[in-house]
Coordinates of C-alpha atoms and ligand atoms in Angstrom, one line a residue:
M1215 CA -140.8 -4.4 -90.6
S1216 CA -144.5 -3.8 -90.0
I1217 CA -146.0 -2.9 -86.7
A1218 CA -148.0 -6.1 -86.9
Q1219 CA -144.7 -8.0 -86.7
T1220 CA -143.4 -6.2 -83.7
L1221 CA -146.6 -5.5 -81.6
D1222 CA -149.6 -7.4 -80.6
V1223 CA -152.9 -6.0 -81.7
A1224 CA -154.1 -5.8 -78.0
S1225 CA -151.3 -3.4 -77.0
L1226 CA -151.9 -1.2 -79.9
G1227 CA -155.6 -1.2 -79.0
K1228 CA -154.7 -0.1 -75.5
L1229 CA -152.7 2.8 -76.8
Q1230 CA -155.5 3.8 -79.1
K1231 CA -157.8 4.1 -76.0
D1232 CA -155.5 6.6 -74.3
F1233 CA -154.6 8.5 -77.4
R1234 CA -156.7 11.4 -78.8
G1235 CA -154.4 12.1 -81.8
Q1236 CA -153.8 9.9 -84.8
L1237 CA -151.9 6.6 -84.9
I1238 CA -150.6 6.1 -88.5
L1239 CA -149.3 2.7 -89.5
P1240 CA -147.6 1.3 -92.6
G1241 CA -150.2 0.6 -95.2
D1242 CA -152.5 3.5 -94.0
R1243 CA -153.5 5.9 -96.7
Q1244 CA -151.7 8.8 -95.0
Y1245 CA -148.6 6.8 -94.1
D1246 CA -146.3 7.9 -96.9
S1247 CA -147.2 11.6 -96.7
S1248 CA -146.9 11.5 -92.9
R1249 CA -143.4 10.0 -92.8
V1250 CA -141.9 12.6 -95.1
V1251 CA -139.5 15.1 -93.4
W1252 CA -137.9 18.2 -94.8
N1253 CA -134.6 16.8 -96.0
A1254 CA -135.5 14.3 -98.8
I1255 CA -132.3 12.3 -97.9
A1256 CA -134.0 11.0 -94.7
D1257 CA -136.4 8.6 -96.5
R1258 CA -137.3 6.3 -93.5
H1259 CA -140.1 3.9 -92.6
P1260 CA -141.2 4.1 -89.0
A1261 CA -143.3 1.3 -87.6
L1262 CA -145.8 3.9 -86.1
I1263 CA -146.3 7.6 -86.4
A1264 CA -148.1 8.9 -83.3
R1265 CA -149.5 12.3 -84.1
C1266 CA -150.2 13.9 -80.8
T1267 CA -152.7 16.6 -80.0
R1268 CA -152.0 17.0 -76.2
V1269 CA -149.5 16.3 -73.5
E1270 CA -151.2 13.1 -72.5
D1271 CA -150.8 11.7 -76.0
V1272 CA -147.0 12.4 -75.8
I1273 CA -146.8 10.6 -72.5
A1274 CA -148.8 7.6 -73.8
A1275 CA -146.6 7.4 -76.9
V1276 CA -143.4 7.5 -74.8
R1277 CA -144.6 4.8 -72.5
F1278 CA -145.8 2.6 -75.4
A1279 CA -142.5 2.9 -77.2
R1280 CA -140.6 2.0 -74.1
E1281 CA -142.8 -1.0 -73.3
H1282 CA -142.2 -2.3 -76.7
D1283 CA -138.5 -1.4 -76.8
L1284 CA -139.0 0.8 -79.9
V1285 CA -136.7 3.6 -81.0
I1286 CA -138.3 7.0 -80.5
A1287 CA -137.8 9.8 -83.0
V1288 CA -139.4 13.2 -82.0
R1289 CA -140.7 15.4 -84.6
G1290 CA -141.4 19.2 -84.2
G1291 CA -141.1 20.9 -87.6
G1292 CA -139.3 18.0 -89.3
H1293 CA -136.4 20.2 -90.5
S1294 CA -133.5 18.3 -88.9
V1295 CA -130.8 18.4 -91.6
A1296 CA -129.5 15.1 -90.3
G1297 CA -133.0 13.5 -90.5
F1298 CA -133.2 13.0 -86.7
S1299 CA -137.0 13.4 -86.6
T1300 CA -137.7 10.1 -88.3
C1301 CA -136.5 6.5 -88.0
D1302 CA -136.7 3.0 -89.5
G1303 CA -138.9 0.6 -87.5
G1304 CA -139.5 2.8 -84.5
V1305 CA -142.1 5.3 -83.3
V1306 CA -142.2 8.8 -84.6
I1307 CA -143.7 11.0 -81.9
D1308 CA -145.0 13.8 -84.1
L1309 CA -146.0 17.1 -82.5
S1310 CA -147.4 18.7 -85.6
G1311 CA -150.9 18.5 -84.1
M1312 CA -149.7 20.8 -81.2
R1313 CA -149.1 24.2 -82.7
A1314 CA -150.9 26.6 -80.5
V1315 CA -149.2 30.0 -79.8
T1316 CA -150.6 32.3 -77.1
V1317 CA -149.2 35.8 -76.5
D1318 CA -149.5 37.8 -73.4
P1319 CA -148.8 41.3 -74.7
A1320 CA -148.7 43.0 -71.3
R1321 CA -146.0 40.6 -70.0
R1322 CA -144.4 40.3 -73.4
I1323 CA -144.4 36.5 -73.2
A1324 CA -145.4 33.8 -75.7
R1325 CA -146.4 30.3 -74.8
V1326 CA -145.7 28.0 -77.8
E1327 CA -146.6 24.3 -78.2
G1328 CA -143.9 21.9 -79.1
G1329 CA -145.0 21.4 -82.7
A1330 CA -145.3 25.0 -83.7
L1331 CA -143.5 26.5 -86.7
L1332 CA -141.6 29.8 -86.6
E1333 CA -144.2 31.5 -88.9
Q1334 CA -146.9 30.8 -86.3
L1335 CA -144.8 32.4 -83.5
D1336 CA -143.8 35.3 -85.7
R1337 CA -147.4 36.0 -86.8
A1338 CA -148.9 35.7 -83.3
A1339 CA -146.3 38.0 -81.7
Q1340 CA -146.5 40.5 -84.5
E1341 CA -150.2 41.0 -83.8
Y1342 CA -148.9 43.0 -80.9
G1343 CA -145.8 44.5 -82.6
L1344 CA -143.6 41.9 -80.8
A1345 CA -141.2 39.2 -81.8
C1346 CA -139.0 36.5 -80.4
P1347 CA -135.6 36.1 -82.1
V1348 CA -135.9 32.9 -84.2
G1349 CA -134.5 31.5 -87.5
V1350 CA -134.9 32.9 -91.0
V1351 CA -137.3 30.3 -92.6
G1352 CA -140.9 30.3 -91.6
H1353 CA -141.6 26.6 -91.9
T1354 CA -138.8 25.6 -89.5
G1355 CA -139.9 24.1 -86.2
V1356 CA -139.7 26.2 -83.0
A1357 CA -138.8 23.1 -81.0
G1358 CA -135.7 21.7 -82.8
L1359 CA -134.4 25.3 -83.4
T1360 CA -134.8 26.3 -79.8
L1361 CA -133.4 23.2 -78.2
G1362 CA -130.3 23.6 -80.4
G1363 CA -129.9 27.4 -79.9
G1364 CA -131.7 29.4 -82.5
M1365 CA -129.8 31.8 -84.6
G1366 CA -131.4 34.5 -86.7
R1367 CA -131.7 38.1 -87.8
L1368 CA -132.4 39.5 -84.4
Q1369 CA -129.5 37.8 -82.7
R1370 CA -127.3 40.9 -82.4
K1371 CA -130.1 42.9 -81.0
H1372 CA -131.9 40.4 -78.7
G1373 CA -129.7 37.3 -78.6
Y1374 CA -130.3 33.7 -79.7
T1375 CA -133.7 32.1 -79.2
I1376 CA -132.4 30.3 -76.1
D1377 CA -131.4 33.7 -74.7
N1378 CA -135.1 34.5 -74.6
L1379 CA -136.3 31.1 -73.4
L1380 CA -138.0 31.3 -70.0
S1381 CA -139.2 27.8 -69.5
V1382 CA -139.9 24.5 -71.2
D1383 CA -142.5 21.8 -70.3
V1384 CA -140.8 18.5 -70.9
V1385 CA -142.1 14.9 -71.1
T1386 CA -139.2 12.9 -69.7
A1387 CA -137.9 9.4 -70.5
D1388 CA -140.1 7.9 -67.8
G1389 CA -143.2 9.6 -69.1
A1390 CA -143.5 12.4 -66.5
L1391 CA -144.2 16.0 -67.2
E1392 CA -141.7 18.5 -65.8
H1393 CA -141.6 22.3 -65.9
V1394 CA -138.0 23.3 -66.4
S1395 CA -136.7 26.8 -65.9
D1396 CA -134.0 28.7 -64.0
D1397 CA -136.1 28.4 -60.9
D1398 CA -137.4 24.8 -61.2
D1399 CA -134.4 22.9 -62.4
P1400 CA -131.5 25.2 -63.4
E1401 CA -129.1 22.4 -64.3
L1402 CA -131.5 20.7 -66.7
F1403 CA -132.5 24.1 -68.1
W1404 CA -128.8 24.7 -68.7
G1405 CA -128.6 21.5 -70.8
M1406 CA -131.9 22.1 -72.6
R1407 CA -130.5 25.3 -74.1
G1408 CA -128.2 23.8 -76.7
A1409 CA -128.5 20.1 -76.2
G1410 CA -132.2 19.9 -75.4
A1411 CA -133.3 17.1 -77.8
N1412 CA -131.3 14.7 -75.5
F1413 CA -133.5 15.2 -72.4
G1414 CA -137.1 14.7 -73.3
I1415 CA -140.0 15.9 -75.4
A1416 CA -140.7 19.6 -75.2
T1417 CA -144.5 20.1 -75.2
A1418 CA -144.5 23.8 -74.6
F1419 CA -142.0 26.8 -74.4
E1420 CA -142.3 30.2 -72.9
F1421 CA -140.4 33.0 -74.6
R1422 CA -139.7 36.6 -73.8
L1423 CA -140.8 38.9 -76.6
H1424 CA -139.5 42.3 -77.8
P1425 CA -141.0 45.2 -79.7
V1426 CA -139.9 44.6 -83.4
G1427 CA -141.1 46.2 -86.6
P1428 CA -143.6 46.0 -88.1
N1429 CA -141.5 47.8 -90.7
V1430 CA -137.9 47.0 -91.3
T1431 CA -135.3 48.0 -94.0
T1432 CA -133.1 45.6 -95.8
A1433 CA -130.1 46.3 -98.0
V1434 CA -128.1 43.9 -100.2
V1435 CA -125.1 44.6 -102.4
V1436 CA -124.0 41.9 -104.8
F1437 CA -120.6 41.6 -106.5
P1438 CA -119.1 39.1 -109.0
I1439 CA -117.2 36.5 -107.1
D1440 CA -113.9 37.9 -108.2
R1441 CA -114.5 40.8 -105.8
A1442 CA -114.7 38.5 -102.8
R1443 CA -112.1 40.6 -101.0
D1444 CA -114.0 43.8 -101.5
A1445 CA -117.2 42.2 -100.1
A1446 CA -115.3 40.7 -97.1
A1447 CA -113.7 44.1 -96.4
L1448 CA -117.2 45.7 -96.4
Y1449 CA -118.7 43.0 -94.2
R1450 CA -115.7 43.1 -91.8
D1451 CA -116.0 46.9 -91.4
L1452 CA -119.7 46.8 -90.9
S1453 CA -119.5 44.0 -88.4
R1454 CA -117.1 46.0 -86.3
S1455 CA -118.8 49.4 -86.6
A1456 CA -122.5 48.8 -87.2
P1457 CA -125.0 49.1 -84.3
D1458 CA -126.3 45.9 -82.7
Y1459 CA -129.7 46.5 -84.2
M1460 CA -128.4 45.5 -87.6
H1461 CA -128.2 42.0 -88.8
L1462 CA -125.2 41.4 -91.1
A1463 CA -124.4 38.6 -93.6
L1464 CA -121.8 37.8 -96.2
N1465 CA -122.8 35.2 -98.7
F1466 CA -120.8 33.4 -101.4
A1467 CA -123.1 31.6 -103.8
T1468 CA -123.7 30.0 -107.1
A1469 CA -126.7 31.4 -109.0
P1470 CA -130.1 29.8 -108.2
G1471 CA -130.2 26.5 -110.0
G1472 CA -126.5 25.9 -109.5
R1473 CA -123.8 25.7 -112.1
A1474 CA -122.6 28.7 -114.0
A1475 CA -125.0 30.1 -116.6
T1476 CA -122.3 32.2 -118.1
P1477 CA -118.9 31.0 -119.4
G1478 CA -115.7 31.4 -117.5
P1479 CA -114.0 29.4 -114.7
R1480 CA -116.1 31.0 -112.0
G1481 CA -119.3 31.2 -113.9
N1482 CA -121.8 33.5 -112.5
A1483 CA -121.0 32.9 -108.8
T1484 CA -121.5 36.0 -106.7
V1485 CA -120.7 37.4 -103.3
A1486 CA -123.1 39.6 -101.4
V1487 CA -123.2 41.6 -98.3
G1488 CA -126.6 41.9 -96.7
A1489 CA -128.1 43.9 -93.8
V1490 CA -131.3 44.2 -92.0
H1491 CA -132.0 47.3 -90.0
F1492 CA -134.1 46.8 -86.9
G1493 CA -133.4 50.3 -85.5
D1494 CA -135.4 53.5 -85.8
S1495 CA -136.4 53.8 -89.5
K1496 CA -135.2 57.4 -89.6
D1497 CA -131.7 56.1 -89.0
A1498 CA -131.9 53.4 -91.7
E1499 CA -130.5 55.6 -94.6
R1500 CA -127.5 56.7 -92.5
D1501 CA -126.8 53.2 -91.1
L1502 CA -127.1 51.4 -94.5
R1503 CA -125.3 54.0 -96.6
R1504 CA -122.1 52.0 -96.8
L1505 CA -124.0 49.3 -98.7
H1506 CA -125.1 51.6 -101.4
D1507 CA -121.8 53.5 -101.7
Q1508 CA -120.0 50.7 -103.4
I1509 CA -118.3 51.0 -106.7
E1510 CA -119.8 49.1 -109.6
P1511 CA -121.6 46.3 -107.8
L1512 CA -123.7 43.9 -109.9
T1513 CA -126.8 45.0 -108.0
E1514 CA -127.7 47.0 -105.0
T1515 CA -131.1 46.9 -103.4
V1516 CA -132.5 48.8 -100.4
R1517 CA -136.0 47.8 -99.5
A1518 CA -138.6 48.7 -97.0
T1519 CA -140.5 45.7 -95.9
T1520 CA -142.3 44.2 -93.0
Y1521 CA -140.8 41.9 -90.4
L1522 CA -143.3 39.2 -91.3
A1523 CA -142.6 39.4 -95.0
L1524 CA -138.8 39.3 -94.3
Q1525 CA -139.3 36.2 -92.1
K1526 CA -141.0 34.4 -95.0
M1527 CA -138.8 35.7 -97.8
S1528 CA -136.8 32.5 -98.1
D1529 CA -139.6 30.0 -97.6
D1530 CA -140.0 29.0 -101.2
E1531 CA -136.3 28.8 -101.9
M1532 CA -136.0 26.5 -98.9
A1533 CA -139.1 24.5 -99.7
W1534 CA -139.6 20.9 -98.7
G1535 CA -138.6 18.0 -101.0
K1536 CA -135.0 18.7 -102.0
R1537 CA -131.9 16.9 -100.8
F1538 CA -129.7 19.0 -98.5
Y1539 CA -126.4 19.0 -96.8
M1540 CA -124.8 21.6 -94.6
K1541 CA -122.0 22.1 -92.1
G1542 CA -121.3 25.0 -89.9
A1543 CA -118.6 26.5 -87.7
F1544 CA -117.6 29.7 -85.9
L1545 CA -114.8 32.1 -86.7
D1546 CA -113.4 35.4 -85.5
D1547 CA -111.8 37.0 -88.5
P1548 CA -113.5 37.1 -92.0
S1549 CA -110.1 37.8 -93.5
D1550 CA -109.2 38.2 -97.2
T1551 CA -107.7 34.7 -97.1
L1552 CA -110.9 33.3 -95.8
A1553 CA -112.8 35.2 -98.6
D1554 CA -110.4 33.7 -101.2
R1555 CA -111.0 30.2 -99.9
A1556 CA -114.7 30.6 -99.8
A1557 CA -114.8 32.0 -103.4
E1558 CA -112.6 29.1 -104.6
Q1559 CA -115.0 26.5 -103.0
V1560 CA -118.1 28.1 -104.4
A1561 CA -116.5 28.2 -107.9
V1562 CA -116.0 24.4 -107.9
A1563 CA -119.4 23.5 -106.4
P1564 CA -121.3 20.8 -108.2
G1565 CA -124.7 22.6 -107.9
E1566 CA -126.8 25.1 -106.0
C1567 CA -124.5 26.0 -103.1
S1568 CA -123.5 28.8 -100.8
I1569 CA -121.1 29.7 -98.0
G1570 CA -122.6 32.2 -95.6
L1571 CA -121.4 34.2 -92.7
W1572 CA -123.5 35.9 -90.0
A1573 CA -122.2 38.4 -87.6
Q1574 CA -122.6 37.6 -84.0
G1575 CA -121.5 39.9 -81.1
G1576 CA -124.1 42.3 -79.7
A1577 CA -126.6 40.5 -77.4
T1578 CA -125.2 37.1 -78.2
A1579 CA -121.9 38.1 -76.5
N1580 CA -123.6 39.6 -73.5
V1581 CA -124.3 36.1 -72.1
A1582 CA -121.5 34.2 -70.4
A1583 CA -120.1 31.4 -72.6
D1584 CA -120.8 28.7 -70.0
A1585 CA -124.3 30.0 -69.1
M1586 CA -125.9 27.3 -71.3
A1587 CA -124.9 24.1 -73.1
F1588 CA -124.8 26.0 -76.4
T1589 CA -121.2 26.7 -77.5
G1590 CA -120.0 29.3 -79.9
R1591 CA -121.4 32.6 -78.7
G1592 CA -117.9 33.9 -78.0
A1593 CA -117.0 33.9 -81.7
A1594 CA -117.5 37.0 -83.8
H1595 CA -119.1 35.1 -86.7
W1596 CA -120.9 32.0 -87.7
V1597 CA -120.1 30.3 -91.0
G1598 CA -121.9 27.5 -92.9
A1599 CA -121.7 25.7 -96.2
E1600 CA -125.0 24.6 -97.7
V1601 CA -125.8 22.6 -100.8
F1602 CA -129.1 21.5 -102.4
W1603 CA -129.8 18.9 -105.1
V1604 CA -132.5 16.6 -106.3
E1605 CA -131.2 13.2 -107.5
K1606 CA -130.1 10.5 -105.1
E1607 CA -127.3 9.6 -107.4
Q1608 CA -125.7 13.0 -106.7
D1609 CA -125.6 12.6 -102.9
R1610 CA -122.0 11.6 -102.8
D1611 CA -120.7 14.6 -104.9
H1612 CA -122.7 17.2 -103.1
I1613 CA -122.0 16.0 -99.6
A1614 CA -118.3 15.7 -100.5
W1615 CA -118.4 19.3 -101.7
G1616 CA -119.9 20.5 -98.4
R1617 CA -117.3 18.6 -96.4
A1618 CA -114.4 19.8 -98.5
A1619 CA -115.6 23.4 -98.4
M1620 CA -115.6 23.4 -94.6
L1621 CA -112.3 21.6 -94.5
A1622 CA -110.8 24.4 -96.6
L1623 CA -112.2 27.0 -94.1
K1624 CA -111.1 25.0 -91.0
P1625 CA -107.8 26.8 -90.4
H1626 CA -109.9 30.0 -90.0
T1627 CA -112.5 28.6 -87.6
T1628 CA -112.6 28.6 -83.8
A1629 CA -113.9 25.9 -81.3
G1630 CA -117.4 24.6 -81.1
N1631 CA -120.2 24.0 -83.6
Y1632 CA -123.8 24.8 -83.7
V1633 CA -125.5 21.4 -83.0
N1634 CA -128.3 22.1 -85.5
D1635 CA -126.0 22.3 -88.5
I1636 CA -123.9 19.2 -88.0
V1637 CA -125.0 16.0 -89.8
E1638 CA -122.0 13.8 -89.0
Q1639 CA -122.5 11.7 -85.8
G1640 CA -120.4 10.1 -83.1
D1641 CA -119.0 10.8 -79.6
D1642 CA -116.1 12.8 -81.0
I1643 CA -118.4 14.9 -83.1
V1644 CA -120.6 15.7 -80.1
R1645 CA -117.6 16.4 -77.9
A1646 CA -116.3 18.8 -80.5
I1647 CA -119.7 20.6 -80.7
Y1648 CA -119.8 21.4 -76.9
G1649 CA -116.1 21.2 -75.9
D1650 CA -114.8 18.9 -73.2
R1651 CA -116.1 20.6 -70.1
K1652 CA -119.7 21.0 -71.3
Y1653 CA -119.7 17.6 -72.8
E1654 CA -118.9 16.0 -69.5
R1655 CA -121.5 18.1 -67.7
L1656 CA -124.1 17.0 -70.4
R1657 CA -123.2 13.4 -69.9
A1658 CA -123.8 13.7 -66.1
L1659 CA -127.2 15.3 -66.9
K1660 CA -128.0 12.6 -69.4
R1661 CA -127.2 9.9 -66.8
A1662 CA -129.5 11.6 -64.4
H1663 CA -132.4 12.2 -66.7
D1664 CA -132.2 9.6 -69.5
P1665 CA -129.9 6.8 -68.4
D1666 CA -131.3 4.3 -70.9
N1667 CA -130.8 6.8 -73.8
V1668 CA -134.4 6.7 -74.8
F1669 CA -133.9 10.1 -76.6
R1670 CA -131.1 9.2 -78.9
M1671 CA -132.2 10.4 -82.4
N1672 CA -130.2 13.6 -82.0
Q1673 CA -126.6 14.7 -81.7
N1674 CA -126.5 12.2 -79.0
V1675 CA -124.8 12.7 -75.6
R1676 CA -124.4 9.1 -74.5
P1677 CA -125.1 8.6 -70.8
Ligands
FAD1911 C1 -134.8 25.4 -94.2 C2 -134.0 25.4 -92.9 C3 -133.7 26.7 -92.4 C4 -133.1 26.8 -91.2 N1 -132.8 28.0 -90.7 C5 -132.3 28.1 -89.4 C6 -132.0 29.4 -88.8 O1 -132.3 30.4 -89.5 N2 -131.5 29.5 -87.6 C7 -131.2 28.3 -86.9 O2 -130.7 28.4 -85.8 N3 -131.4 27.1 -87.4 C8 -131.9 27.0 -88.7 N4 -132.1 25.8 -89.2 C9 -131.7 24.6 -88.5 C10 -132.9 24.2 -87.6 O3 -132.9 25.0 -86.4 C11 -132.8 22.7 -87.2 O4 -132.9 21.9 -88.3 C12 -133.9 22.4 -86.2 O5 -133.5 21.2 -85.5 C13 -135.2 22.2 -86.8 O6 -136.2 22.0 -85.9 P1 -137.5 21.2 -86.3 O7 -138.4 21.2 -85.1 O8 -138.1 21.7 -87.5 O9 -136.9 19.8 -86.6 P2 -137.2 18.3 -86.3 O10 -136.6 17.6 -87.5 O11 -138.6 18.1 -86.0 O12 -136.3 18.1 -85.0 C14 -135.0 18.4 -84.9 C15 -134.4 17.8 -83.7 O13 -135.1 18.3 -82.5 C16 -135.8 17.2 -81.9 N5 -137.1 17.7 -81.5 C17 -138.0 18.2 -82.4 N6 -139.1 18.6 -81.7 C18 -138.9 18.3 -80.4 C19 -139.6 18.5 -79.2 N7 -140.8 19.0 -79.2 N8 -139.0 18.1 -78.1 C20 -137.8 17.5 -78.0 N9 -137.1 17.3 -79.1 C21 -137.6 17.7 -80.3 C22 -135.8 16.1 -82.8 O14 -135.9 14.8 -82.2 C23 -134.5 16.2 -83.6 O15 -133.4 15.7 -82.9 C24 -132.7 25.6 -90.5 C25 -133.0 24.4 -91.0 C26 -133.6 24.3 -92.2 C27 -133.9 22.9 -92.8

């Protein structure tokens, strides 16, 4: 469906007058490159891409879409795994022209526009030796990550991204601009921190920053997959005893490129325990010793690096253009049985896949479970299955693997899911993400702020 079929030229001309950004239509030279999002599965054809450069553009685009009864998809960094930031036949309100980051080093606060990427926030804050806890891939959008929660390497030390969010400027469903914070609208601020995509378009965020780096130490020890229990025992012990300034991960994975390169039923799948040390560098050797005391690992690496380099370390591996599925959950006990199940699932994966755990606790556990819409901080660990592939014909096998892998781990998981890593949709799914009580509270908020469900390209809380 082309825009010409759905809109009269006069109304588009009127939008053009108010709009300082770019309006991109089917047939325009830039249309195909502009409609691409990170997950290649989401190959959609919007009727209009409104690339905004200022708040007034966002307001004009929301009003225009509503007047013409067009679906709105909001795009920050374009990394929605479910493809929520694009749509067929509607308007993509694209904030990639709004990426300014300003840091106030004295107050340790960053103001970040709604289309900024993590790497921009990281870079601007590190100019002053500061950082906000965000995710682990630099090209992810700050907006989608924050509105869902924001997990990453600093979470045990400084909490999730939402735990450091001070305020959000939001364009609401009726095209108004609101400043939302604990002082200005505490109930909406509660909902924005975990279910934020439902309530409006965030044009700017304010974050609390912390002194971080610039130098950090990482350690990784890799075992063949047959030693899954050894790796789980090490990870378990570390997550109970390591200081909160250490990030800890356990990762079951096929080799890069997927299927086994060496013969044998389990090919060259591996299991690794990783840590990042954000404490005083003079304590790094002591704190990371357990990782390099292991008997006959495949490899063992301790590396001094910078926070900025670490934050971009996975950018190429997670580059745009591949097809991707993931599913996450929370759990309390990374037991031997869980390690066996994860190793079995990785061994039968159809391609490049992994099952990863991140330790929570620390600062994430210092905030009350009901303080925000986000659900899952009470669990000791996060777990997620991820799989990449290239050919459309392989969608079914790869998605089926991801679902089966998480089904196999389900007996070990606790309640709640991280909204940003669930692709499946429906009322029951959304209710399971937040739990019954929070779901009902979110519905009341949705009825108050977006009764017509204008913002529905998300894990949708229906009014
Ligand atoms: C490679 C990769 C790495 C990741 N790593 C991490 C990680 O380390 N930690 C973590 O917690 N998560 C991680 N994620 C998940 C990530 O947080 C989500 O995919 C997030 O939604 C991406 O945000 P975005 O702005 O890039 O996405 P988009 O696709 O632009 O948007 C995602 C959702 O947010 C909404 N949205 C976007 N911008 C705005 C806005 N300004 N106002 C209102 N709504 C908006 C969209 O409508 C959509 O529903 C990762 C995802 C990928 C693909």
